[in-house]
mmCIF file with all atom_site columns, C-alpha atoms in Angstrom:
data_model
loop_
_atom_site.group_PDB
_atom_site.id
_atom_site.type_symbol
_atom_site.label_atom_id
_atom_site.label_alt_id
_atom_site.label_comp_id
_atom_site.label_asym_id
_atom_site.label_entity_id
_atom_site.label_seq_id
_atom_site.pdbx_PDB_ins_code
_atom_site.Cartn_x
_atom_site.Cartn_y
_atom_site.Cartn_z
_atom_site.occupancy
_atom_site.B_iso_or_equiv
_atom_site.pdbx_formal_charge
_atom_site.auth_seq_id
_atom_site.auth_comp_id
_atom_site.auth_asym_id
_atom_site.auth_atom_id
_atom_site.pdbx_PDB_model_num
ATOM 1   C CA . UNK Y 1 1   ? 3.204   5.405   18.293  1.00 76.00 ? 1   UNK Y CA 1
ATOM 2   C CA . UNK Y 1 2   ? 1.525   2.250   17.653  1.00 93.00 ? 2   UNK Y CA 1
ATOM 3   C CA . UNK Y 1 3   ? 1.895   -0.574  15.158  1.00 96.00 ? 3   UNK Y CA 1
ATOM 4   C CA . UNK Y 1 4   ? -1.449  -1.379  13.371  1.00 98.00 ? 4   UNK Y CA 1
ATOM 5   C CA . UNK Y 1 5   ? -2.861  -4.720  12.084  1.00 97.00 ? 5   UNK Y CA 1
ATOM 6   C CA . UNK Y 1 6   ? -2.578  -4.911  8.369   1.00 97.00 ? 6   UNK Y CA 1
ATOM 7   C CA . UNK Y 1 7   ? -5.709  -6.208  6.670   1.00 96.00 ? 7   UNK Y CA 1
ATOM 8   C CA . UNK Y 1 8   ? -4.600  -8.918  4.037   1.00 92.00 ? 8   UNK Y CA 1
ATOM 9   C CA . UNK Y 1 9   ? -6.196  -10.512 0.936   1.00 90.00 ? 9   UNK Y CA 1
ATOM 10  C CA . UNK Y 1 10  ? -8.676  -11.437 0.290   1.00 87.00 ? 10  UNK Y CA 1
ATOM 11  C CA . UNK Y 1 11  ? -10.409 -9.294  3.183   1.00 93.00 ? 11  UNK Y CA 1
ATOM 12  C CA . UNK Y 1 12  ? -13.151 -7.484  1.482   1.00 96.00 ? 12  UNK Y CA 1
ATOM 13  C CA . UNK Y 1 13  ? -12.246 -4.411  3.683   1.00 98.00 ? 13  UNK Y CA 1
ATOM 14  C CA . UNK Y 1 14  ? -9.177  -3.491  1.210   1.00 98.00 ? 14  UNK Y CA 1
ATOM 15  C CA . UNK Y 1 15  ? -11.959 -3.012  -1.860  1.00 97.00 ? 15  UNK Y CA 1
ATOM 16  C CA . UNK Y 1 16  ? -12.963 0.302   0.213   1.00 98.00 ? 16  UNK Y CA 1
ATOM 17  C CA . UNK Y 1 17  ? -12.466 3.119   -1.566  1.00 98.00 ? 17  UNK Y CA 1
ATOM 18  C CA . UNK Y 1 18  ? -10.180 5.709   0.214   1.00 98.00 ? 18  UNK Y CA 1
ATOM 19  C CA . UNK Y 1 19  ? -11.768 9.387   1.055   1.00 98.00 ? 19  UNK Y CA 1
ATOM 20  C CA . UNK Y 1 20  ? -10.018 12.495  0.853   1.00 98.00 ? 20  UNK Y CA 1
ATOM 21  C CA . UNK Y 1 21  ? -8.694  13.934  3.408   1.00 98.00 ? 21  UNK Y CA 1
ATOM 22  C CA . UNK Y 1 22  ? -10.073 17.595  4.557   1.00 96.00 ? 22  UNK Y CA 1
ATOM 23  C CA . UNK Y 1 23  ? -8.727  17.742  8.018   1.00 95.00 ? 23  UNK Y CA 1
ATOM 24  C CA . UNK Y 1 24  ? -4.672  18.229  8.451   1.00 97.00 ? 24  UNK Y CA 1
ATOM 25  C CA . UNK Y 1 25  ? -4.904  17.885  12.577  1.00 97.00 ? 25  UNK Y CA 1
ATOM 26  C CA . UNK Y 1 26  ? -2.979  15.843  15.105  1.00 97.00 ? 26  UNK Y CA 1
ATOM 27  C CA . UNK Y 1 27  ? -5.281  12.680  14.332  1.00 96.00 ? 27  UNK Y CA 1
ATOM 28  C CA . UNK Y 1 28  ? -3.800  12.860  10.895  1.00 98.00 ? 28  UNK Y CA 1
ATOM 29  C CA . UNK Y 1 29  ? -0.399  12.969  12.125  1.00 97.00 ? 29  UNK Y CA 1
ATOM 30  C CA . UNK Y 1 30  ? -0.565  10.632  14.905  1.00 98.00 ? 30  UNK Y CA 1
ATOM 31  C CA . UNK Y 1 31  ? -2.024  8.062   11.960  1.00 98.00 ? 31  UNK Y CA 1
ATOM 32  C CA . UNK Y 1 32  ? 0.883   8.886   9.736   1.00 98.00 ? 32  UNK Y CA 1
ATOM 33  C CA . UNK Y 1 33  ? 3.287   8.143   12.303  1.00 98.00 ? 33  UNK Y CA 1
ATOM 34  C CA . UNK Y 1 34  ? 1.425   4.903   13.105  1.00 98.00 ? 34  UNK Y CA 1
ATOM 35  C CA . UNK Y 1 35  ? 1.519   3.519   9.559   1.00 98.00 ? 35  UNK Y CA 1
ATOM 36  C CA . UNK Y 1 36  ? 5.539   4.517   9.679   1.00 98.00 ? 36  UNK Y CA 1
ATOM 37  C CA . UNK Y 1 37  ? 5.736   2.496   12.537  1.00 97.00 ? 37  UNK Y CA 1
ATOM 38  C CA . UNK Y 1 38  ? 3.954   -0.196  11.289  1.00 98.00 ? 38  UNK Y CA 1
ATOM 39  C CA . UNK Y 1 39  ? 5.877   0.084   7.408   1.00 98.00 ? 39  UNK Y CA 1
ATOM 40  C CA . UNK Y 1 40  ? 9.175   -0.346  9.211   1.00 97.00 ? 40  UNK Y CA 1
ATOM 41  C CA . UNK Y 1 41  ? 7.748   -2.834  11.623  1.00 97.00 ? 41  UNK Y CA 1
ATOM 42  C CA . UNK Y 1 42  ? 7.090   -5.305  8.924   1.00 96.00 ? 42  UNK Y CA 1
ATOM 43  C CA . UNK Y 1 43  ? 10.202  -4.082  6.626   1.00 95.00 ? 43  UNK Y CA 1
ATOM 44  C CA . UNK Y 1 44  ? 7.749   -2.504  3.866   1.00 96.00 ? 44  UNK Y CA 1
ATOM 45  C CA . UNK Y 1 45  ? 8.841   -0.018  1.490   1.00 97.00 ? 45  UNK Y CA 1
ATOM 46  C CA . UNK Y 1 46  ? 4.874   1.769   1.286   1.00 98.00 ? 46  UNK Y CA 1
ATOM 47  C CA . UNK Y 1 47  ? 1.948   1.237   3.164   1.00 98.00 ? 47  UNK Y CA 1
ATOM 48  C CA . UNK Y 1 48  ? -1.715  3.166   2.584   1.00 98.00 ? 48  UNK Y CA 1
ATOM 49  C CA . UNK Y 1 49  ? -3.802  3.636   5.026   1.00 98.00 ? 49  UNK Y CA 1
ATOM 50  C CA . UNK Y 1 50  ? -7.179  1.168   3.611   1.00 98.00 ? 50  UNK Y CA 1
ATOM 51  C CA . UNK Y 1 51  ? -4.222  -1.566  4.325   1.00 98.00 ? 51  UNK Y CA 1
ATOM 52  C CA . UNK Y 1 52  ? -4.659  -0.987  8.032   1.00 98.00 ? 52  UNK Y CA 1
ATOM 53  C CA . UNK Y 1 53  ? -8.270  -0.165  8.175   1.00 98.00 ? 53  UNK Y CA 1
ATOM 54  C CA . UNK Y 1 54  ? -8.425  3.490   7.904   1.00 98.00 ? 54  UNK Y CA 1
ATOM 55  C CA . UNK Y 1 55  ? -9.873  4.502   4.572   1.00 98.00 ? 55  UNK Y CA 1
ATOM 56  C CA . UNK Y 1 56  ? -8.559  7.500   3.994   1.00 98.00 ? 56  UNK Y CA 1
ATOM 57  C CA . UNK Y 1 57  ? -5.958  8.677   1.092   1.00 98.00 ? 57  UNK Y CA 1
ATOM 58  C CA . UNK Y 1 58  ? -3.121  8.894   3.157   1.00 98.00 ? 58  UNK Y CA 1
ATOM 59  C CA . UNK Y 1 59  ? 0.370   6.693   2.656   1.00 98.00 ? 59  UNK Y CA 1
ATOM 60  C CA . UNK Y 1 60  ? 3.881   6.388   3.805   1.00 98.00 ? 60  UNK Y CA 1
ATOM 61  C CA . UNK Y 1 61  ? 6.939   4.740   2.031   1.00 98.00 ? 61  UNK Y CA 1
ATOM 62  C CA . UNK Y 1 62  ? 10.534  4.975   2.188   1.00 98.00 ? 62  UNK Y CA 1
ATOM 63  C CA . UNK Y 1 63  ? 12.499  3.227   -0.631  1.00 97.00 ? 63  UNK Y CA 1
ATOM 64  C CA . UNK Y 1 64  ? 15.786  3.807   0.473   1.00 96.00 ? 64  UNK Y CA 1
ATOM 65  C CA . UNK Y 1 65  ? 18.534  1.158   1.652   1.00 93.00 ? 65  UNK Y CA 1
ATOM 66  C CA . UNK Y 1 66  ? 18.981  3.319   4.551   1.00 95.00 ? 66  UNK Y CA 1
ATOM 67  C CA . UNK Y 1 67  ? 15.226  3.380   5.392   1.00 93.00 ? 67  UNK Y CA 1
ATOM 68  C CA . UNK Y 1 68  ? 15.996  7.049   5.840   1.00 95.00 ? 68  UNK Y CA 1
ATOM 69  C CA . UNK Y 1 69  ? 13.994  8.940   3.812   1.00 96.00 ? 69  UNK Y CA 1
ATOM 70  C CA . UNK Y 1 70  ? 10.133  8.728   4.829   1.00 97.00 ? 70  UNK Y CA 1
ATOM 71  C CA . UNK Y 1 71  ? 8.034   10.107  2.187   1.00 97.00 ? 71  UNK Y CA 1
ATOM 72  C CA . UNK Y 1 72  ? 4.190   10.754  3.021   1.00 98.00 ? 72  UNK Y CA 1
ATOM 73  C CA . UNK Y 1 73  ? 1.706   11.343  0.508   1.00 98.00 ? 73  UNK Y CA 1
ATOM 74  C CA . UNK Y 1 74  ? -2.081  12.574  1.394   1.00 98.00 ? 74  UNK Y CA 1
ATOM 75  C CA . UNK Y 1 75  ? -5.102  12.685  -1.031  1.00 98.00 ? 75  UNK Y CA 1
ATOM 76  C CA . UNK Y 1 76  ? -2.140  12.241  -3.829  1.00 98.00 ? 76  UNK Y CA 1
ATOM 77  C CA . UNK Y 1 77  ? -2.910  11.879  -7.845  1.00 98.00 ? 77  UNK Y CA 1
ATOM 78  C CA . UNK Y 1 78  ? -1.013  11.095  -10.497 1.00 98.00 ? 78  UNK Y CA 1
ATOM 79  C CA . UNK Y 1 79  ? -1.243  14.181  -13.263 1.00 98.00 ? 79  UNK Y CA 1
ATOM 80  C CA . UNK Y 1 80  ? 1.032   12.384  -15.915 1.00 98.00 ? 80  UNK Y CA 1
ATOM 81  C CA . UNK Y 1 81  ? 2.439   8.941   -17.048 1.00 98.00 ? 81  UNK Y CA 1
ATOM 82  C CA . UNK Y 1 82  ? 5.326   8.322   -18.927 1.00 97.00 ? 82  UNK Y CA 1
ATOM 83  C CA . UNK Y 1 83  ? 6.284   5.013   -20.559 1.00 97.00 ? 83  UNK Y CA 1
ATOM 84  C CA . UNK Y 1 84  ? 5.675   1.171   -19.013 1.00 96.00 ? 84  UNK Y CA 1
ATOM 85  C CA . UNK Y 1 85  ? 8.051   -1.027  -17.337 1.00 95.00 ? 85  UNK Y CA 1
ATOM 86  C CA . UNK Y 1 86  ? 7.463   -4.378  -15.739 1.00 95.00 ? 86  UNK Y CA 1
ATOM 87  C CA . UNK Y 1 87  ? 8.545   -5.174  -12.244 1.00 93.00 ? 87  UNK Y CA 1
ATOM 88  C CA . UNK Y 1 88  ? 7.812   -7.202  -9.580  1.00 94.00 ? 88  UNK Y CA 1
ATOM 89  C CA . UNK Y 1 89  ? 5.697   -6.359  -6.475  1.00 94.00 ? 89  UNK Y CA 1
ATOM 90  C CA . UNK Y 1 90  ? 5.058   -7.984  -3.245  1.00 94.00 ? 90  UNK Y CA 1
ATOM 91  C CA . UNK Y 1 91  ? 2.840   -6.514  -0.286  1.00 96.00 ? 91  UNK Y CA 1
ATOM 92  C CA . UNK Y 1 92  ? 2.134   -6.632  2.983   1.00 96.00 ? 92  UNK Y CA 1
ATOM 93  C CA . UNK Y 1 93  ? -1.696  -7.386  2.414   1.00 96.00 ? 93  UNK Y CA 1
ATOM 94  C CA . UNK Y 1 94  ? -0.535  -10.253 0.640   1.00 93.00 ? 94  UNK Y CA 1
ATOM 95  C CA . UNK Y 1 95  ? 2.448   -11.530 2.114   1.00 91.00 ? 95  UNK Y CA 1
ATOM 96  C CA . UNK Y 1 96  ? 5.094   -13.975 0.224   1.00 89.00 ? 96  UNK Y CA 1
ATOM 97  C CA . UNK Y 1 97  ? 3.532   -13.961 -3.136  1.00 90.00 ? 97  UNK Y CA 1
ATOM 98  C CA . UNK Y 1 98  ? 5.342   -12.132 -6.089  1.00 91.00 ? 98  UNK Y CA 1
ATOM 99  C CA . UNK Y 1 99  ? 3.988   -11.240 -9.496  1.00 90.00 ? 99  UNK Y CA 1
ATOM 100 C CA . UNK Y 1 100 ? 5.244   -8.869  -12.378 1.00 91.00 ? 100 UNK Y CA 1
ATOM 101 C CA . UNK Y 1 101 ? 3.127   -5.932  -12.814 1.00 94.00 ? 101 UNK Y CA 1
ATOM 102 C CA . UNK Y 1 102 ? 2.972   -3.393  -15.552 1.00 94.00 ? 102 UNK Y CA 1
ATOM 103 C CA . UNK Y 1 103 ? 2.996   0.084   -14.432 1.00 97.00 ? 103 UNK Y CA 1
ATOM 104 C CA . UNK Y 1 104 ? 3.980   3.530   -15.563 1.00 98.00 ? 104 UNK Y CA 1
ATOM 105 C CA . UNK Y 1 105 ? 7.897   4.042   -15.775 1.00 97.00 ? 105 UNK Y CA 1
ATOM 106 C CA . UNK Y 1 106 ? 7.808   7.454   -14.997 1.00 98.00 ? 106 UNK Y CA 1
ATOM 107 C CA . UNK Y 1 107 ? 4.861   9.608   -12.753 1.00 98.00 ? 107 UNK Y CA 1
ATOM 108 C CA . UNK Y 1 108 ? 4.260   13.606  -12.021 1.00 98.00 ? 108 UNK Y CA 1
ATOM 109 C CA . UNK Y 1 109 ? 1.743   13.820  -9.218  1.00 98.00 ? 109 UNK Y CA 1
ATOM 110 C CA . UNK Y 1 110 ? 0.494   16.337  -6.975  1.00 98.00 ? 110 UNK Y CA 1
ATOM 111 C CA . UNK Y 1 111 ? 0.014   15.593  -3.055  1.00 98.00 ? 111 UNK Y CA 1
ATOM 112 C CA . UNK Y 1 112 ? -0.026  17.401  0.097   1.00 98.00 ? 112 UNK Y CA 1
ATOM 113 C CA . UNK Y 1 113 ? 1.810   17.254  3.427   1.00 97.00 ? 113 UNK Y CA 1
ATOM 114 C CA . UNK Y 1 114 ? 0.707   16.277  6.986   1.00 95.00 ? 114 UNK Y CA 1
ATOM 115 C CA . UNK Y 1 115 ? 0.873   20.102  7.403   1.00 95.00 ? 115 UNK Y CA 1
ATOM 116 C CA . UNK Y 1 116 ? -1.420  20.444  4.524   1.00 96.00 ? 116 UNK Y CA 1
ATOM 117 C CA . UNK Y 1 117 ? 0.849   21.717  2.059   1.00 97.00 ? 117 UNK Y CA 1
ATOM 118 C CA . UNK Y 1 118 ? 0.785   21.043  -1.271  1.00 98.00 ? 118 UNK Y CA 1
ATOM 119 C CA . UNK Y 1 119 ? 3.823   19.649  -3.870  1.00 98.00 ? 119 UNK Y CA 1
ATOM 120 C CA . UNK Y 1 120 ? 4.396   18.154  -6.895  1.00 98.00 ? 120 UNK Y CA 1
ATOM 121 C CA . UNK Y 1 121 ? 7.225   16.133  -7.950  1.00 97.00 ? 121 UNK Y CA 1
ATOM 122 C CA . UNK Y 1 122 ? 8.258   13.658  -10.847 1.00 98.00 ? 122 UNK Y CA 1
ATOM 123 C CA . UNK Y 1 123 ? 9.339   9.741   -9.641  1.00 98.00 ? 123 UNK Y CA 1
ATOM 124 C CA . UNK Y 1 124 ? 10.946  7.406   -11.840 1.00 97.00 ? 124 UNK Y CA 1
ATOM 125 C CA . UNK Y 1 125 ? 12.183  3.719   -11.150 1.00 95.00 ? 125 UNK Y CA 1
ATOM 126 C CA . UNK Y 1 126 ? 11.307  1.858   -7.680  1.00 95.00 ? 126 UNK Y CA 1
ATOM 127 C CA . UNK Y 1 127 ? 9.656   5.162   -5.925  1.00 96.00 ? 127 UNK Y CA 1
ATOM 128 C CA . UNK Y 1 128 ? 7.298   5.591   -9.071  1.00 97.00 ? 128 UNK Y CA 1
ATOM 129 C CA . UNK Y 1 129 ? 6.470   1.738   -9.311  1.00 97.00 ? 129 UNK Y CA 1
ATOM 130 C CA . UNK Y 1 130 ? 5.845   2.052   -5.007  1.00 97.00 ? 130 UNK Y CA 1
ATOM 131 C CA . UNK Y 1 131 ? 3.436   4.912   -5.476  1.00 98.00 ? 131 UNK Y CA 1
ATOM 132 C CA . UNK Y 1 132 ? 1.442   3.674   -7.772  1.00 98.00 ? 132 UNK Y CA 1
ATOM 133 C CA . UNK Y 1 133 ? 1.131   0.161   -5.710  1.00 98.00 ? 133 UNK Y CA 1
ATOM 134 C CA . UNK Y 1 134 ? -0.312  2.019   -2.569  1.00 98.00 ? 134 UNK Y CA 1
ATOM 135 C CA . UNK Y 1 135 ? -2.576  4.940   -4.896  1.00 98.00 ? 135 UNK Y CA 1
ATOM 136 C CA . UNK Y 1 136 ? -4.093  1.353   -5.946  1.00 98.00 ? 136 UNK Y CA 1
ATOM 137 C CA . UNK Y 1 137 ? -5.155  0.525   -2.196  1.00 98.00 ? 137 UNK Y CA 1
ATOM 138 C CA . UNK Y 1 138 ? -6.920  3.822   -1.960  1.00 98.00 ? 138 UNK Y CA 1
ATOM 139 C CA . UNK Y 1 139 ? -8.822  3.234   -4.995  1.00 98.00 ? 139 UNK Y CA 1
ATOM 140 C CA . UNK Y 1 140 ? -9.366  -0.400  -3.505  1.00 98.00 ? 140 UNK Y CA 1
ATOM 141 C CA . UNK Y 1 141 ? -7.145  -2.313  -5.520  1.00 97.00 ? 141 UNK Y CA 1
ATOM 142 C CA . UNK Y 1 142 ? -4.432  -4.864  -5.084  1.00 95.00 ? 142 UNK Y CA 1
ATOM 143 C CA . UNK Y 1 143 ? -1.448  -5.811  -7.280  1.00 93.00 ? 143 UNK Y CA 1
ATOM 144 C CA . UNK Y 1 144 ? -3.505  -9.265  -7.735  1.00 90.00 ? 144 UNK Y CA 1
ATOM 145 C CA . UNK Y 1 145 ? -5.473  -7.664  -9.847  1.00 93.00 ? 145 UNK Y CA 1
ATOM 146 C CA . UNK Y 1 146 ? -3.365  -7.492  -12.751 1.00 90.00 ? 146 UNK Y CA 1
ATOM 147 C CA . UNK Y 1 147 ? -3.426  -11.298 -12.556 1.00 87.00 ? 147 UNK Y CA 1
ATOM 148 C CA . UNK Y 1 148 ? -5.348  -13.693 -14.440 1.00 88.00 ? 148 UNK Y CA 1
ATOM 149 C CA . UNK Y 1 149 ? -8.292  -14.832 -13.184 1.00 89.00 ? 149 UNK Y CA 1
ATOM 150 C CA . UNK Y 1 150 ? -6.638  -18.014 -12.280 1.00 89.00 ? 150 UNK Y CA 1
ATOM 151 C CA . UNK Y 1 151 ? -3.372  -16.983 -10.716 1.00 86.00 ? 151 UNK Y CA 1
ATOM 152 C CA . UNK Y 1 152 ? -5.713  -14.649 -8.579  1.00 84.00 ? 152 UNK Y CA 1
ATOM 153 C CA . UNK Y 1 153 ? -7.848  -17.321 -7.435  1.00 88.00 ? 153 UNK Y CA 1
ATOM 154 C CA . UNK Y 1 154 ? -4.826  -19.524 -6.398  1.00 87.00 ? 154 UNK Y CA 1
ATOM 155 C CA . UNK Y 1 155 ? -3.128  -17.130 -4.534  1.00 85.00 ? 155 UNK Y CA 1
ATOM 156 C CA . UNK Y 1 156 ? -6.476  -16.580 -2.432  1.00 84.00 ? 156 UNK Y CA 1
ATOM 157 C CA . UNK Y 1 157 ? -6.577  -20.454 -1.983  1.00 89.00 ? 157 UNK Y CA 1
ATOM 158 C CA . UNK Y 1 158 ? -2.693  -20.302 -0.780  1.00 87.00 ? 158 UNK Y CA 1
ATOM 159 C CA . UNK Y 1 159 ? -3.459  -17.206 1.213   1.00 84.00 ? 159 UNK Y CA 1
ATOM 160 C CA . UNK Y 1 160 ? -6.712  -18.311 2.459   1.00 84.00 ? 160 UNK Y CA 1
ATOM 161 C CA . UNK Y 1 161 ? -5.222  -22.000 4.175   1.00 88.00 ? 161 UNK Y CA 1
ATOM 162 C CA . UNK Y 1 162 ? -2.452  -20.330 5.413   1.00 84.00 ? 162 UNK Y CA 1
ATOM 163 C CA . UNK Y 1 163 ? -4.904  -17.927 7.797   1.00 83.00 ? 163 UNK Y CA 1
ATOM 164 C CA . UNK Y 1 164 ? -6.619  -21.167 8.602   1.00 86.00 ? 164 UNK Y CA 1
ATOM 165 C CA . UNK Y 1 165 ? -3.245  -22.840 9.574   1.00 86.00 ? 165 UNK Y CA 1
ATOM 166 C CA . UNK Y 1 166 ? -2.492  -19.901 11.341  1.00 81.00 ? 166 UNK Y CA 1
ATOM 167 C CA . UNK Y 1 167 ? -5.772  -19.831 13.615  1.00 84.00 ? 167 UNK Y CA 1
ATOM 168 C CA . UNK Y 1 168 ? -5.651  -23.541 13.945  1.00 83.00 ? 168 UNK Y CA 1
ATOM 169 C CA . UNK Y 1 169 ? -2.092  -23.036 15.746  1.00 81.00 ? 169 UNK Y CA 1
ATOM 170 C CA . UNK Y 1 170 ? -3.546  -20.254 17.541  1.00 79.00 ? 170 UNK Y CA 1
ATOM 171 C CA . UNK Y 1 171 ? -6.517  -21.817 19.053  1.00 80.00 ? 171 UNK Y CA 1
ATOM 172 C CA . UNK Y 1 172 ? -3.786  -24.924 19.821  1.00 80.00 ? 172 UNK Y CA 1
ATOM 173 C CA . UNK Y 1 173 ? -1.691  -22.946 22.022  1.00 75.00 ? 173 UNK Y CA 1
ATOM 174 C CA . UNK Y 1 174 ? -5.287  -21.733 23.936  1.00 68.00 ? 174 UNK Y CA 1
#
């Protein structure tokens, strides 16, 4: 196993739109298994794949306190919404920013395994607010979309200086 980079905002690389995925081999589960690694790694509760460069519609999350219960989703869609609720969501590709987001309170989707088998299930509370979040990076979208215009351009700004302080103290230790 191996703990991949995750792309973060405002790369232009997380606006790819994920592919299906026809091919249930050992690529596809050494990849799942990778993004687990890397979910935990950074103490995430999802991750999809476009987030670490791979755009394919494949993602991992695990919810639970116990970080226990690994759920993996490939070439999932939602086939019903139920009400709204507003939480808030962070994520890795945009790390320490927070927003309130409006999503469905209650989801029925259909996904397959890494075997290839097919499921359906109905999520309510933080597992239905999670999927949705990372069936957004597959369709190359962030959470800081649902922003305004100007609250999306400031966190860029924040995230954008903080890469450059970051490099800067990188190419200081070189």
């Amino acid at each position: 196993m191996a703990i991949l980079e995750i792309l973060e905002f405002p790369d232009p690389r997380l606006r790819t739109v994920a592919e299906p995925v026809d091919s249930f081999d050992e690529g596809l589960r050494k990849l799942v298994e990778d993004m687990t690694e890397t979910m935990y790694a950074e103490s995430g509760i999802g991750l999809a794949a476009t987030q670490v460069d791979v755009h394919r519609r494949v993602l991992v999350l695990d919810v639970s306190d116990s970080r226990d219960d690994l759920r993996v989703y490939i070439n999932p869609e939602i086939v019903a919404e139920h009400g709204t609720e507003i939480s808030e969501e962070g994520c890795l590709s945009v790390p320490g920013i927070y927003a309130e987001v409006q999503r469905a309170e209650r989801i029925d989707i259909r996904a397959c395994r890494a075997d290839g088998s097919s499921f359906e299930e109905s999520l309510d509370g933080l597992h239905a607010v999670c999927l949705q979040h990372e069936m957004d990076h597959l369709a190359g979208k962030l959470f800081v979309d649902y922003l305004s215009p100007l609250k999306r351009q400031m966190v860029r700004k924040k995230l954008e200086k903080r890469q450059r302080q970051a490099q800067k103290k990188a190419a200081a230790v070189l």
